[in-house]
Amino acid sequence: ILGVHAGIEALKTMKDNEIETEYPTGKKELSHLLKDADSMLTMRPTGVINWTNEEGARFPISMVSSGVWAGAIPLEKAYNLVEVGGGKATQESELERIGYLGELEASHKVNPIGAHFELHIEQGPILESSGGKIGAVEGVQAFRWHIITVKGRDCHTGTTDFQNRSDAMLTAAKLIVHSHNRAAELGCLASTGILTLKPGSTNTVPGFVRFSLDMRSKDDAKLQQLEDVLKTEFAKIAAGEQVGHVNTEGVKGRGCTVEWQLDTDSPATKFHEDCVKCVEESAKDMLGTKSGNLVQRMTSARGMTASTLRDMPRLQ
């Protein structure tokens, strides 16, 4: 919300101060302009984009609309995403329902962008702890979203002893704790924000659990290392094997199986130095001689639309 409102405010400020940008108005002029890299950067309109479902909260791929625009996600895949939480709505059906299923093509080839700037507040705590005011983000850490499915066997809590249980919920709990510990050891992050189980009865041991696994790292290789380790160790833990301190206590049951499904894969991103300098120098100019350490370069710890658009110069 802040990013969109701030963008609109920036346009309003430009209008109030009678700042005009030069840009082509027709298809012929645009195609000619794209052949000239220097003109492409100096003659551009300025606009605000509110990308649909960028958080991936309702339809489970983050930055999906900017991904379609960049050519990284097929349009049909984005349309066919089904909402989380058990509903049946697709992204296409909801866009149509609210009147936002437009005719203008979401494509970098048809509607190119010269540069993209995005305002975020999520790095605020880091700036506050270091005494900073404005962060010039150099890049975004890598992250992957997986759906982990644990399959066991439903059974009655009173008539089935521990040795004969395939407890999917207990196994899932061990996996979630283990993902946290392994991520900490490797200097990464691992989190679970969604968990569902079946059948969902007080006196029934769940035979099915599905949970989200969000893994992040500044380094692509570290993220891959974490995933490789967890895939191997999740299978062992689910089978009842001892991994570190996991499965050293309690009673061993009959074991479960684990399945992985990749939802989102976003590699680490390095932003264009000219864009980073633009933010950095503008911030210092605004703060004046007192800027000092108030303006800091940093790496974003969360996904950003700008990371999806990282290939814009090459795309154009």
CSV table of C-alpha atoms in Angstrom, one decimal:
chain,number,residue,atom,x,y,z
A,1,ILE,CA,0.0,0.0,0.0
A,2,LEU,CA,2.7,2.5,1.0
A,3,GLY,CA,4.7,1.8,-2.2
A,4,VAL,CA,1.8,2.5,-4.4
A,5,HIS,CA,0.7,5.6,-2.5
A,6,ALA,CA,4.2,6.9,-2.4
A,7,GLY,CA,4.5,6.5,-6.1
A,8,ILE,CA,1.3,8.4,-6.7
A,9,GLU,CA,2.5,11.1,-4.3
A,10,ALA,CA,5.8,11.4,-6.3
A,11,LEU,CA,3.8,11.9,-9.6
A,12,LYS,CA,1.6,14.5,-7.9
A,13,THR,CA,4.8,16.3,-6.6
A,14,MET,CA,6.2,16.3,-10.2
A,15,LYS,CA,2.9,17.7,-11.5
A,16,ASP,CA,2.8,20.4,-8.8
A,17,ASN,CA,6.3,21.4,-9.6
A,18,GLU,CA,5.6,21.4,-13.4
A,19,ILE,CA,8.2,18.8,-14.1
A,20,GLU,CA,7.7,17.3,-17.6
A,21,THR,CA,9.3,14.2,-19.1
A,22,GLU,CA,9.9,13.7,-22.8
A,23,TYR,CA,8.6,10.5,-24.4
A,24,PRO,CA,7.3,9.1,-27.6
A,25,THR,CA,3.6,8.9,-28.2
A,26,GLY,CA,3.2,6.4,-31.1
A,27,LYS,CA,4.2,2.9,-31.9
A,28,LYS,CA,6.5,4.0,-34.7
A,29,GLU,CA,8.4,6.4,-32.5
A,30,LEU,CA,8.7,3.9,-29.7
A,31,SER,CA,10.2,1.2,-32.0
A,32,HIS,CA,12.7,3.7,-33.3
A,33,LEU,CA,13.6,4.8,-29.8
A,34,LEU,CA,14.2,1.3,-28.6
A,35,LYS,CA,17.1,1.0,-31.0
A,36,ASP,CA,18.9,3.9,-29.3
A,37,ALA,CA,19.9,2.9,-25.7
A,38,ASP,CA,20.7,6.4,-24.6
A,39,SER,CA,17.4,7.8,-25.8
A,40,MET,CA,15.6,4.9,-24.2
A,41,LEU,CA,16.8,6.0,-20.8
A,42,THR,CA,16.3,9.7,-21.2
A,43,MET,CA,13.0,9.8,-23.0
A,44,ARG,CA,10.5,7.9,-20.8
A,45,PRO,CA,7.1,8.6,-19.3
A,46,THR,CA,6.8,8.1,-15.6
A,47,GLY,CA,4.1,5.9,-14.1
A,48,VAL,CA,2.9,4.0,-11.1
A,49,ILE,CA,2.3,0.2,-11.3
A,50,ASN,CA,0.2,-1.7,-8.7
A,51,TRP,CA,1.1,-5.3,-9.5
A,52,THR,CA,-1.6,-8.0,-8.8
A,53,ASN,CA,-0.9,-10.6,-6.1
A,54,GLU,CA,2.7,-9.6,-5.6
A,55,GLU,CA,2.8,-10.9,-2.1
A,56,GLY,CA,1.5,-14.3,-3.1
A,57,ALA,CA,-0.8,-14.3,-0.1
A,58,ARG,CA,-4.0,-15.5,-1.8
A,59,PHE,CA,-2.7,-17.1,-5.0
A,60,PRO,CA,0.5,-19.0,-4.1
A,61,ILE,CA,3.2,-17.5,-6.3
A,62,SER,CA,4.7,-14.3,-5.1
A,63,MET,CA,5.5,-11.5,-7.6
A,64,VAL,CA,3.4,-13.3,-10.1
A,65,SER,CA,2.1,-10.4,-12.2
A,66,SER,CA,5.5,-8.8,-12.6
A,67,GLY,CA,6.8,-12.3,-13.4
A,68,VAL,CA,4.2,-12.5,-16.3
A,69,TRP,CA,5.3,-9.1,-17.5
A,70,ALA,CA,9.0,-10.1,-17.4
A,71,GLY,CA,8.3,-13.4,-19.2
A,72,ALA,CA,9.4,-15.5,-16.3
A,73,ILE,CA,5.9,-16.9,-15.6
A,74,PRO,CA,3.5,-18.0,-18.3
A,75,LEU,CA,0.2,-16.1,-18.4
A,76,GLU,CA,-1.9,-19.3,-18.3
A,77,LYS,CA,0.0,-20.5,-15.2
A,78,ALA,CA,-0.8,-17.2,-13.5
A,79,TYR,CA,-4.4,-17.3,-14.6
A,80,ASN,CA,-4.9,-20.9,-13.3
A,81,LEU,CA,-3.5,-20.3,-9.8
A,82,VAL,CA,-6.1,-21.5,-7.3
A,83,GLU,CA,-6.6,-19.6,-4.0
A,84,VAL,CA,-5.1,-21.0,-0.8
A,85,GLY,CA,-7.4,-21.9,2.1
A,86,GLY,CA,-9.6,-24.4,0.3
A,87,GLY,CA,-11.4,-22.0,-2.0
A,88,LYS,CA,-12.0,-22.7,-5.7
A,89,ALA,CA,-11.4,-19.2,-7.2
A,90,THR,CA,-8.6,-18.8,-9.7
A,91,GLN,CA,-6.7,-15.6,-10.2
A,92,GLU,CA,-8.3,-15.2,-13.7
A,93,SER,CA,-11.8,-15.7,-12.3
A,94,GLU,CA,-11.2,-13.1,-9.6
A,95,LEU,CA,-9.7,-10.6,-12.0
A,96,GLU,CA,-12.8,-11.0,-14.2
A,97,ARG,CA,-15.2,-10.7,-11.2
A,98,ILE,CA,-13.8,-7.4,-10.1
A,99,GLY,CA,-13.4,-6.0,-13.6
A,100,TYR,CA,-9.6,-6.1,-13.8
A,101,LEU,CA,-9.1,-8.7,-16.5
A,102,GLY,CA,-7.8,-6.1,-18.9
A,103,GLU,CA,-7.0,-6.3,-22.6
A,104,LEU,CA,-3.6,-4.5,-22.5
A,105,GLU,CA,-0.9,-7.2,-22.8
A,106,ALA,CA,1.3,-7.6,-19.7
A,107,SER,CA,4.7,-8.0,-21.5
A,108,HIS,CA,8.1,-6.3,-21.5
A,109,LYS,CA,8.1,-6.6,-25.2
A,110,VAL,CA,4.8,-4.8,-25.8
A,111,ASN,CA,5.1,-2.4,-22.8
A,112,PRO,CA,8.8,-2.0,-21.9
A,113,ILE,CA,10.1,-0.2,-18.8
A,114,GLY,CA,13.3,1.7,-18.7
A,115,ALA,CA,13.9,1.6,-14.9
A,116,HIS,CA,12.0,0.5,-11.9
A,117,PHE,CA,12.2,1.9,-8.3
A,118,GLU,CA,10.3,0.5,-5.4
A,119,LEU,CA,9.7,1.8,-1.9
A,120,HIS,CA,9.8,-0.7,1.0
A,121,ILE,CA,9.6,-0.3,4.8
A,122,GLU,CA,10.6,-3.9,5.7
A,123,GLN,CA,14.2,-3.0,6.3
A,124,GLY,CA,13.2,-0.4,8.9
A,125,PRO,CA,14.2,-2.4,12.0
A,126,ILE,CA,17.7,-2.8,10.5
A,127,LEU,CA,18.0,0.9,9.9
A,128,GLU,CA,16.7,1.8,13.3
A,129,SER,CA,19.2,-0.5,15.1
A,130,SER,CA,22.1,1.0,13.2
A,131,GLY,CA,20.9,4.6,13.5
A,132,GLY,CA,20.2,4.9,9.7
A,133,LYS,CA,17.3,6.7,8.0
A,134,ILE,CA,17.3,5.6,4.3
A,135,GLY,CA,18.5,2.3,2.8
A,136,ALA,CA,19.8,2.1,-0.8
A,137,VAL,CA,19.1,-1.5,-1.6
A,138,GLU,CA,21.8,-3.2,-3.6
A,139,GLY,CA,20.0,-6.5,-4.1
A,140,VAL,CA,17.6,-9.1,-2.8
A,141,GLN,CA,18.4,-12.4,-1.1
A,142,ALA,CA,17.5,-15.7,-2.7
A,143,PHE,CA,14.4,-17.5,-1.5
A,144,ARG,CA,12.3,-20.6,-2.3
A,145,TRP,CA,8.8,-21.6,-1.3
A,146,HIS,CA,8.1,-25.3,-0.9
A,147,ILE,CA,5.0,-27.2,0.0
A,148,ILE,CA,5.9,-30.2,2.2
A,149,THR,CA,3.5,-33.1,2.4
A,150,VAL,CA,3.9,-35.7,5.2
A,151,LYS,CA,1.9,-38.9,4.8
A,152,GLY,CA,1.3,-41.4,7.5
A,153,ARG,CA,-1.8,-43.3,8.7
A,154,ASP,CA,-4.9,-42.2,10.5
A,155,CYS,CA,-5.5,-44.1,13.8
A,156,HIS,CA,-7.4,-43.8,17.1
A,157,THR,CA,-5.4,-42.1,19.8
A,158,GLY,CA,-6.6,-44.5,22.5
A,159,THR,CA,-6.4,-47.9,20.8
A,160,THR,CA,-3.1,-47.4,18.9
A,161,ASP,CA,0.2,-47.4,20.9
A,162,PHE,CA,3.2,-45.3,19.9
A,163,GLN,CA,5.0,-48.2,18.3
A,164,ASN,CA,2.2,-48.7,15.8
A,165,ARG,CA,1.6,-45.1,14.8
A,166,SER,CA,2.5,-43.3,11.6
A,167,ASP,CA,2.0,-39.9,13.1
A,168,ALA,CA,2.1,-37.3,10.3
A,169,MET,CA,1.7,-34.4,12.7
A,170,LEU,CA,4.5,-35.4,15.1
A,171,THR,CA,6.7,-36.0,12.1
A,172,ALA,CA,5.9,-32.6,10.6
A,173,ALA,CA,6.6,-30.9,13.9
A,174,LYS,CA,10.1,-32.5,14.0
A,175,LEU,CA,10.7,-31.4,10.4
A,176,ILE,CA,9.8,-27.8,11.1
A,177,VAL,CA,12.0,-27.6,14.1
A,178,HIS,CA,14.8,-29.3,12.3
A,179,SER,CA,14.5,-26.8,9.3
A,180,HIS,CA,15.0,-23.9,11.7
A,181,ASN,CA,18.1,-25.4,13.3
A,182,ARG,CA,19.8,-26.4,10.1
A,183,ALA,CA,19.1,-23.0,8.5
A,184,ALA,CA,20.6,-21.3,11.6
A,185,GLU,CA,23.7,-23.4,11.3
A,186,LEU,CA,24.1,-22.5,7.6
A,187,GLY,CA,23.4,-18.8,8.1
A,188,CYS,CA,20.1,-19.0,6.3
A,189,LEU,CA,16.4,-18.6,7.2
A,190,ALA,CA,13.6,-21.2,7.3
A,191,SER,CA,10.0,-20.5,8.2
A,192,THR,CA,6.6,-22.2,8.2
A,193,GLY,CA,3.5,-20.0,7.8
A,194,ILE,CA,0.8,-22.4,6.7
A,195,LEU,CA,0.0,-25.9,8.1
A,196,THR,CA,-3.1,-28.1,7.4
A,197,LEU,CA,-3.8,-31.6,8.6
A,198,LYS,CA,-6.4,-34.3,8.1
A,199,PRO,CA,-8.7,-35.6,9.4
A,200,GLY,CA,-8.8,-33.0,12.1
A,201,SER,CA,-10.3,-34.8,15.1
A,202,THR,CA,-9.2,-34.6,18.8
A,203,ASN,CA,-9.1,-38.4,19.2
A,204,THR,CA,-7.5,-39.2,15.8
A,205,VAL,CA,-3.8,-39.3,15.0
A,206,PRO,CA,-3.4,-37.3,11.7
A,207,GLY,CA,-2.3,-39.3,8.7
A,208,PHE,CA,-1.8,-36.3,6.5
A,209,VAL,CA,-0.1,-33.0,7.1
A,210,ARG,CA,0.9,-30.3,4.6
A,211,PHE,CA,3.0,-27.2,5.5
A,212,SER,CA,4.8,-24.4,3.8
A,213,LEU,CA,8.6,-24.1,3.9
A,214,ASP,CA,10.1,-20.6,3.2
A,215,MET,CA,13.9,-20.8,2.8
A,216,ARG,CA,16.1,-17.7,2.3
A,217,SER,CA,19.7,-16.8,2.0
A,218,LYS,CA,21.9,-14.0,0.5
A,219,ASP,CA,23.8,-16.6,-1.4
A,220,ASP,CA,22.3,-19.0,-4.0
A,221,ALA,CA,24.8,-21.7,-3.2
A,222,LYS,CA,24.0,-21.6,0.5
A,223,LEU,CA,20.3,-21.8,-0.2
A,224,GLN,CA,20.9,-24.9,-2.5
A,225,GLN,CA,23.0,-26.4,0.2
A,226,LEU,CA,20.2,-26.0,2.8
A,227,GLU,CA,17.6,-27.5,0.5
A,228,ASP,CA,19.9,-30.5,-0.3
A,229,VAL,CA,20.5,-31.2,3.3
A,230,LEU,CA,16.9,-30.9,4.4
A,231,LYS,CA,15.7,-33.1,1.6
A,232,THR,CA,18.0,-35.9,2.7
A,233,GLU,CA,17.4,-35.4,6.4
A,234,PHE,CA,13.7,-34.9,6.2
A,235,ALA,CA,13.4,-38.4,4.6
A,236,LYS,CA,15.5,-39.9,7.4
A,237,ILE,CA,13.6,-38.2,10.2
A,238,ALA,CA,10.3,-39.3,8.7
A,239,ALA,CA,11.5,-42.9,8.6
A,240,GLY,CA,12.4,-42.7,12.3
A,241,GLU,CA,16.2,-42.4,11.9
A,242,GLN,CA,18.2,-40.3,14.3
A,243,VAL,CA,19.5,-37.1,12.8
A,244,GLY,CA,21.4,-34.9,15.3
A,245,HIS,CA,19.2,-34.7,18.4
A,246,VAL,CA,16.0,-35.5,16.4
A,247,ASN,CA,14.4,-38.9,17.2
A,248,THR,CA,16.7,-39.5,20.2
A,249,GLU,CA,13.8,-39.4,22.6
A,250,GLY,CA,10.3,-40.8,22.7
A,251,VAL,CA,9.1,-44.0,21.1
A,252,LYS,CA,9.8,-44.9,17.5
A,253,GLY,CA,6.7,-45.5,15.4
A,254,ARG,CA,6.1,-46.9,11.9
A,255,GLY,CA,7.4,-43.9,10.1
A,256,CYS,CA,6.0,-41.6,7.4
A,257,THR,CA,6.8,-40.4,3.9
A,258,VAL,CA,7.7,-36.8,2.8
A,259,GLU,CA,7.0,-35.1,-0.5
A,260,TRP,CA,8.4,-31.8,-1.8
A,261,GLN,CA,6.7,-29.4,-4.2
A,262,LEU,CA,8.4,-26.2,-5.3
A,263,ASP,CA,6.0,-23.2,-5.5
A,264,THR,CA,8.4,-20.2,-6.0
A,265,ASP,CA,12.1,-20.0,-6.8
A,266,SER,CA,13.7,-16.5,-6.7
A,267,PRO,CA,17.5,-16.4,-7.1
A,268,ALA,CA,19.6,-13.7,-5.4
A,269,THR,CA,19.5,-10.4,-7.2
A,270,LYS,CA,22.0,-7.7,-7.8
A,271,PHE,CA,20.5,-4.4,-8.8
A,272,HIS,CA,22.0,-2.1,-11.4
A,273,GLU,CA,24.6,0.2,-9.9
A,274,ASP,CA,23.3,3.3,-11.6
A,275,CYS,CA,19.9,2.8,-10.0
A,276,VAL,CA,21.4,2.2,-6.6
A,277,LYS,CA,23.5,5.3,-6.9
A,278,CYS,CA,20.5,7.3,-7.9
A,279,VAL,CA,18.7,6.4,-4.7
A,280,GLU,CA,21.9,6.9,-2.6
A,281,GLU,CA,22.8,10.3,-4.0
A,282,SER,CA,19.3,11.6,-3.9
A,283,ALA,CA,18.9,10.6,-0.2
A,284,LYS,CA,22.2,12.2,0.7
A,285,ASP,CA,21.2,15.4,-1.2
A,286,MET,CA,17.9,15.5,0.7
A,287,LEU,CA,19.6,15.0,4.1
A,288,GLY,CA,22.3,17.5,3.3
A,289,THR,CA,25.6,17.7,5.2
A,290,LYS,CA,24.2,15.7,8.1
A,291,SER,CA,23.6,12.6,6.0
A,292,GLY,CA,26.7,10.8,7.4
A,293,ASN,CA,25.7,7.2,8.2
A,294,LEU,CA,22.0,8.0,7.8
A,295,VAL,CA,22.1,6.6,4.2
A,296,GLN,CA,23.2,3.0,4.1
A,297,ARG,CA,23.6,0.4,1.4
A,298,MET,CA,21.9,-2.9,2.3
A,299,THR,CA,20.5,-6.2,0.9
A,300,SER,CA,16.8,-6.7,1.1
A,301,ALA,CA,15.7,-9.7,3.3
A,302,ARG,CA,12.4,-10.1,1.5
A,303,GLY,CA,11.2,-10.5,-2.1
A,304,MET,CA,10.7,-7.4,-4.1
A,305,THR,CA,9.1,-6.8,-7.5
A,306,ALA,CA,12.4,-5.1,-8.5
A,307,SER,CA,14.1,-8.5,-8.3
A,308,THR,CA,11.7,-9.9,-10.8
A,309,LEU,CA,12.5,-7.0,-13.1
A,310,ARG,CA,16.2,-7.4,-12.7
A,311,ASP,CA,16.7,-8.3,-16.4
A,312,MET,CA,15.0,-5.2,-17.8
A,313,PRO,CA,18.0,-3.8,-19.7
A,314,ARG,CA,18.6,-7.2,-21.3
A,315,LEU,CA,14.9,-7.8,-22.0
A,316,GLN,CA,14.7,-4.6,-23.9
